[in-house]
């Protein structure tokens, strides 16, 4: 089953690109079929249909129904990256 992940940041360019690449590599490594959507935080609602996970590199102070949201800054800073990878794997393998 293909999983849909939204990766969002303030400008939908720099940090979301880093996070999207990390998530793609992680899913490739674990044979998880993936549809990635990269956007700005204020565009998330546009892509919510069928989404399994939202990863943001910008601060988001709201929820999106029952869709889990993870903070993707460890993909940028390197601090806590393994814990984030494990959390994403658990969420996408459910």
mmCIF file with all atom_site columns, C-alpha atoms in Angstrom:
data_model
loop_
_atom_site.group_PDB
_atom_site.id
_atom_site.type_symbol
_atom_site.label_atom_id
_atom_site.label_alt_id
_atom_site.label_comp_id
_atom_site.label_asym_id
_atom_site.label_entity_id
_atom_site.label_seq_id
_atom_site.pdbx_PDB_ins_code
_atom_site.Cartn_x
_atom_site.Cartn_y
_atom_site.Cartn_z
_atom_site.occupancy
_atom_site.B_iso_or_equiv
_atom_site.pdbx_formal_charge
_atom_site.auth_seq_id
_atom_site.auth_comp_id
_atom_site.auth_asym_id
_atom_site.auth_atom_id
_atom_site.pdbx_PDB_model_num
ATOM 1  C CA . UNK A 1 1  ? 0.000  0.000  0.000  1.00 0.00 ? 1  UNK A CA 1
ATOM 2  C CA . UNK A 1 2  ? 1.349  3.421  -0.951 1.00 0.00 ? 2  UNK A CA 1
ATOM 3  C CA . UNK A 1 3  ? 1.709  5.870  1.936  1.00 0.00 ? 3  UNK A CA 1
ATOM 4  C CA . UNK A 1 4  ? 1.121  9.578  1.431  1.00 0.00 ? 4  UNK A CA 1
ATOM 5  C CA . UNK A 1 5  ? 3.361  11.959 3.368  1.00 0.00 ? 5  UNK A CA 1
ATOM 6  C CA . UNK A 1 6  ? 3.206  15.741 3.350  1.00 0.00 ? 6  UNK A CA 1
ATOM 7  C CA . UNK A 1 7  ? 6.486  17.522 4.046  1.00 0.00 ? 7  UNK A CA 1
ATOM 8  C CA . UNK A 1 8  ? 5.968  21.195 4.784  1.00 0.00 ? 8  UNK A CA 1
ATOM 9  C CA . UNK A 1 9  ? 8.047  24.216 5.755  1.00 0.00 ? 9  UNK A CA 1
ATOM 10 C CA . UNK A 1 10 ? 7.712  27.968 5.613  1.00 0.00 ? 10 UNK A CA 1
ATOM 11 C CA . UNK A 1 11 ? 8.786  28.349 1.988  1.00 0.00 ? 11 UNK A CA 1
ATOM 12 C CA . UNK A 1 12 ? 8.491  24.771 0.594  1.00 0.00 ? 12 UNK A CA 1
ATOM 13 C CA . UNK A 1 13 ? 12.078 24.838 -0.579 1.00 0.00 ? 13 UNK A CA 1
ATOM 14 C CA . UNK A 1 14 ? 15.146 24.348 1.610  1.00 0.00 ? 14 UNK A CA 1
ATOM 15 C CA . UNK A 1 15 ? 14.320 22.522 4.820  1.00 0.00 ? 15 UNK A CA 1
ATOM 16 C CA . UNK A 1 16 ? 11.359 20.615 3.411  1.00 0.00 ? 16 UNK A CA 1
ATOM 17 C CA . UNK A 1 17 ? 13.580 19.358 0.591  1.00 0.00 ? 17 UNK A CA 1
ATOM 18 C CA . UNK A 1 18 ? 16.080 17.975 3.116  1.00 0.00 ? 18 UNK A CA 1
ATOM 19 C CA . UNK A 1 19 ? 13.310 16.321 5.128  1.00 0.00 ? 19 UNK A CA 1
ATOM 20 C CA . UNK A 1 20 ? 11.626 14.924 2.000  1.00 0.00 ? 20 UNK A CA 1
ATOM 21 C CA . UNK A 1 21 ? 14.899 13.366 0.814  1.00 0.00 ? 21 UNK A CA 1
ATOM 22 C CA . UNK A 1 22 ? 15.468 11.749 4.222  1.00 0.00 ? 22 UNK A CA 1
ATOM 23 C CA . UNK A 1 23 ? 11.928 10.341 4.313  1.00 0.00 ? 23 UNK A CA 1
ATOM 24 C CA . UNK A 1 24 ? 12.234 9.032  0.747  1.00 0.00 ? 24 UNK A CA 1
ATOM 25 C CA . UNK A 1 25 ? 15.533 7.283  1.575  1.00 0.00 ? 25 UNK A CA 1
ATOM 26 C CA . UNK A 1 26 ? 14.054 5.819  4.760  1.00 0.00 ? 26 UNK A CA 1
ATOM 27 C CA . UNK A 1 27 ? 11.029 4.460  2.904  1.00 0.00 ? 27 UNK A CA 1
ATOM 28 C CA . UNK A 1 28 ? 13.205 3.092  0.109  1.00 0.00 ? 28 UNK A CA 1
ATOM 29 C CA . UNK A 1 29 ? 15.353 1.309  2.685  1.00 0.00 ? 29 UNK A CA 1
ATOM 30 C CA . UNK A 1 30 ? 12.282 -0.361 4.242  1.00 0.00 ? 30 UNK A CA 1
ATOM 31 C CA . UNK A 1 31 ? 10.388 -0.950 0.959  1.00 0.00 ? 31 UNK A CA 1
ATOM 32 C CA . UNK A 1 32 ? 7.556  1.401  1.865  1.00 0.00 ? 32 UNK A CA 1
ATOM 33 C CA . UNK A 1 33 ? 5.789  2.708  -1.248 1.00 0.00 ? 33 UNK A CA 1
ATOM 34 C CA . UNK A 1 34 ? 5.577  6.456  -0.894 1.00 0.00 ? 34 UNK A CA 1
ATOM 35 C CA . UNK A 1 35 ? 3.842  9.466  -2.374 1.00 0.00 ? 35 UNK A CA 1
ATOM 36 C CA . UNK A 1 36 ? 5.577  12.635 -1.168 1.00 0.00 ? 36 UNK A CA 1
ATOM 37 C CA . UNK A 1 37 ? 3.937  16.044 -1.286 1.00 0.00 ? 37 UNK A CA 1
ATOM 38 C CA . UNK A 1 38 ? 6.125  19.045 -0.572 1.00 0.00 ? 38 UNK A CA 1
ATOM 39 C CA . UNK A 1 39 ? 4.417  22.330 0.293  1.00 0.00 ? 39 UNK A CA 1
ATOM 40 C CA . UNK A 1 40 ? 4.275  25.362 2.548  1.00 0.00 ? 40 UNK A CA 1
ATOM 41 C CA . UNK A 1 41 ? 2.752  24.959 6.002  1.00 0.00 ? 41 UNK A CA 1
ATOM 42 C CA . UNK A 1 42 ? -0.175 27.178 5.027  1.00 0.00 ? 42 UNK A CA 1
ATOM 43 C CA . UNK A 1 43 ? -0.949 24.819 2.093  1.00 0.00 ? 43 UNK A CA 1
ATOM 44 C CA . UNK A 1 44 ? -1.216 21.577 4.109  1.00 0.00 ? 44 UNK A CA 1
ATOM 45 C CA . UNK A 1 45 ? -5.028 21.588 4.087  1.00 0.00 ? 45 UNK A CA 1
ATOM 46 C CA . UNK A 1 46 ? -4.955 21.466 0.276  1.00 0.00 ? 46 UNK A CA 1
ATOM 47 C CA . UNK A 1 47 ? -3.238 18.050 0.290  1.00 0.00 ? 47 UNK A CA 1
ATOM 48 C CA . UNK A 1 48 ? -4.887 16.314 3.276  1.00 0.00 ? 48 UNK A CA 1
ATOM 49 C CA . UNK A 1 49 ? -6.949 13.832 1.262  1.00 0.00 ? 49 UNK A CA 1
ATOM 50 C CA . UNK A 1 50 ? -5.601 10.349 1.980  1.00 0.00 ? 50 UNK A CA 1
ATOM 51 C CA . UNK A 1 51 ? -2.542 11.557 3.877  1.00 0.00 ? 51 UNK A CA 1
ATOM 52 C CA . UNK A 1 52 ? -0.875 9.203  6.377  1.00 0.00 ? 52 UNK A CA 1
ATOM 53 C CA . UNK A 1 53 ? 1.690  11.543 7.948  1.00 0.00 ? 53 UNK A CA 1
ATOM 54 C CA . UNK A 1 54 ? 2.655  15.211 8.028  1.00 0.00 ? 54 UNK A CA 1
ATOM 55 C CA . UNK A 1 55 ? 6.258  16.232 8.635  1.00 0.00 ? 55 UNK A CA 1
ATOM 56 C CA . UNK A 1 56 ? 6.905  19.926 9.215  1.00 0.00 ? 56 UNK A CA 1
ATOM 57 C CA . UNK A 1 57 ? 10.157 21.802 9.613  1.00 0.00 ? 57 UNK A CA 1
ATOM 58 C CA . UNK A 1 58 ? 8.306  24.940 10.702 1.00 0.00 ? 58 UNK A CA 1
ATOM 59 C CA . UNK A 1 59 ? 6.369  25.373 13.918 1.00 0.00 ? 59 UNK A CA 1
ATOM 60 C CA . UNK A 1 60 ? 2.749  24.270 13.582 1.00 0.00 ? 60 UNK A CA 1
ATOM 61 C CA . UNK A 1 61 ? 0.393  24.874 16.495 1.00 0.00 ? 61 UNK A CA 1
ATOM 62 C CA . UNK A 1 62 ? -2.631 22.987 15.233 1.00 0.00 ? 62 UNK A CA 1
ATOM 63 C CA . UNK A 1 63 ? -3.782 19.480 14.468 1.00 0.00 ? 63 UNK A CA 1
ATOM 64 C CA . UNK A 1 64 ? -5.032 17.970 11.224 1.00 0.00 ? 64 UNK A CA 1
ATOM 65 C CA . UNK A 1 65 ? -7.728 15.591 12.432 1.00 0.00 ? 65 UNK A CA 1
ATOM 66 C CA . UNK A 1 66 ? -6.265 12.183 13.250 1.00 0.00 ? 66 UNK A CA 1
ATOM 67 C CA . UNK A 1 67 ? -3.259 12.588 10.920 1.00 0.00 ? 67 UNK A CA 1
ATOM 68 C CA . UNK A 1 68 ? -0.028 12.326 12.920 1.00 0.00 ? 68 UNK A CA 1
ATOM 69 C CA . UNK A 1 69 ? 2.346  15.305 12.719 1.00 0.00 ? 69 UNK A CA 1
ATOM 70 C CA . UNK A 1 70 ? 6.091  15.008 13.338 1.00 0.00 ? 70 UNK A CA 1
ATOM 71 C CA . UNK A 1 71 ? 8.619  17.817 13.591 1.00 0.00 ? 71 UNK A CA 1
ATOM 72 C CA . UNK A 1 72 ? 11.284 17.315 10.916 1.00 0.00 ? 72 UNK A CA 1
ATOM 73 C CA . UNK A 1 73 ? 14.046 19.608 12.186 1.00 0.00 ? 73 UNK A CA 1
ATOM 74 C CA . UNK A 1 74 ? 16.241 16.642 13.205 1.00 0.00 ? 74 UNK A CA 1
ATOM 75 C CA . UNK A 1 75 ? 16.627 15.977 9.465  1.00 0.00 ? 75 UNK A CA 1
ATOM 76 C CA . UNK A 1 76 ? 18.142 19.461 9.187  1.00 0.00 ? 76 UNK A CA 1
ATOM 77 C CA . UNK A 1 77 ? 20.164 19.641 12.408 1.00 0.00 ? 77 UNK A CA 1
ATOM 78 C CA . UNK A 1 78 ? 21.089 15.964 12.766 1.00 0.00 ? 78 UNK A CA 1
ATOM 79 C CA . UNK A 1 79 ? 20.113 16.061 16.461 1.00 0.00 ? 79 UNK A CA 1
ATOM 80 C CA . UNK A 1 80 ? 17.586 13.333 17.258 1.00 0.00 ? 80 UNK A CA 1
ATOM 81 C CA . UNK A 1 81 ? 17.518 12.023 13.684 1.00 0.00 ? 81 UNK A CA 1
ATOM 82 C CA . UNK A 1 82 ? 17.482 8.323  14.623 1.00 0.00 ? 82 UNK A CA 1
ATOM 83 C CA . UNK A 1 83 ? 14.556 8.756  17.020 1.00 0.00 ? 83 UNK A CA 1
ATOM 84 C CA . UNK A 1 84 ? 12.633 10.622 14.311 1.00 0.00 ? 84 UNK A CA 1
ATOM 85 C CA . UNK A 1 85 ? 13.413 7.921  11.731 1.00 0.00 ? 85 UNK A CA 1
ATOM 86 C CA . UNK A 1 86 ? 12.068 5.263  14.112 1.00 0.00 ? 86 UNK A CA 1
ATOM 87 C CA . UNK A 1 87 ? 8.924  7.274  14.871 1.00 0.00 ? 87 UNK A CA 1
ATOM 88 C CA . UNK A 1 88 ? 8.223  7.725  11.157 1.00 0.00 ? 88 UNK A CA 1
ATOM 89 C CA . UNK A 1 89 ? 8.760  4.017  10.486 1.00 0.00 ? 89 UNK A CA 1
ATOM 90 C CA . UNK A 1 90 ? 6.325  3.072  13.240 1.00 0.00 ? 90 UNK A CA 1
ATOM 91 C CA . UNK A 1 91 ? 3.689  5.490  11.909 1.00 0.00 ? 91 UNK A CA 1
ATOM 92 C CA . UNK A 1 92 ? 4.045  4.361  8.290  1.00 0.00 ? 92 UNK A CA 1
ATOM 93 C CA . UNK A 1 93 ? 4.195  0.625  9.011  1.00 0.00 ? 93 UNK A CA 1
ATOM 94 C CA . UNK A 1 94 ? 0.959  0.564  11.047 1.00 0.00 ? 94 UNK A CA 1
#
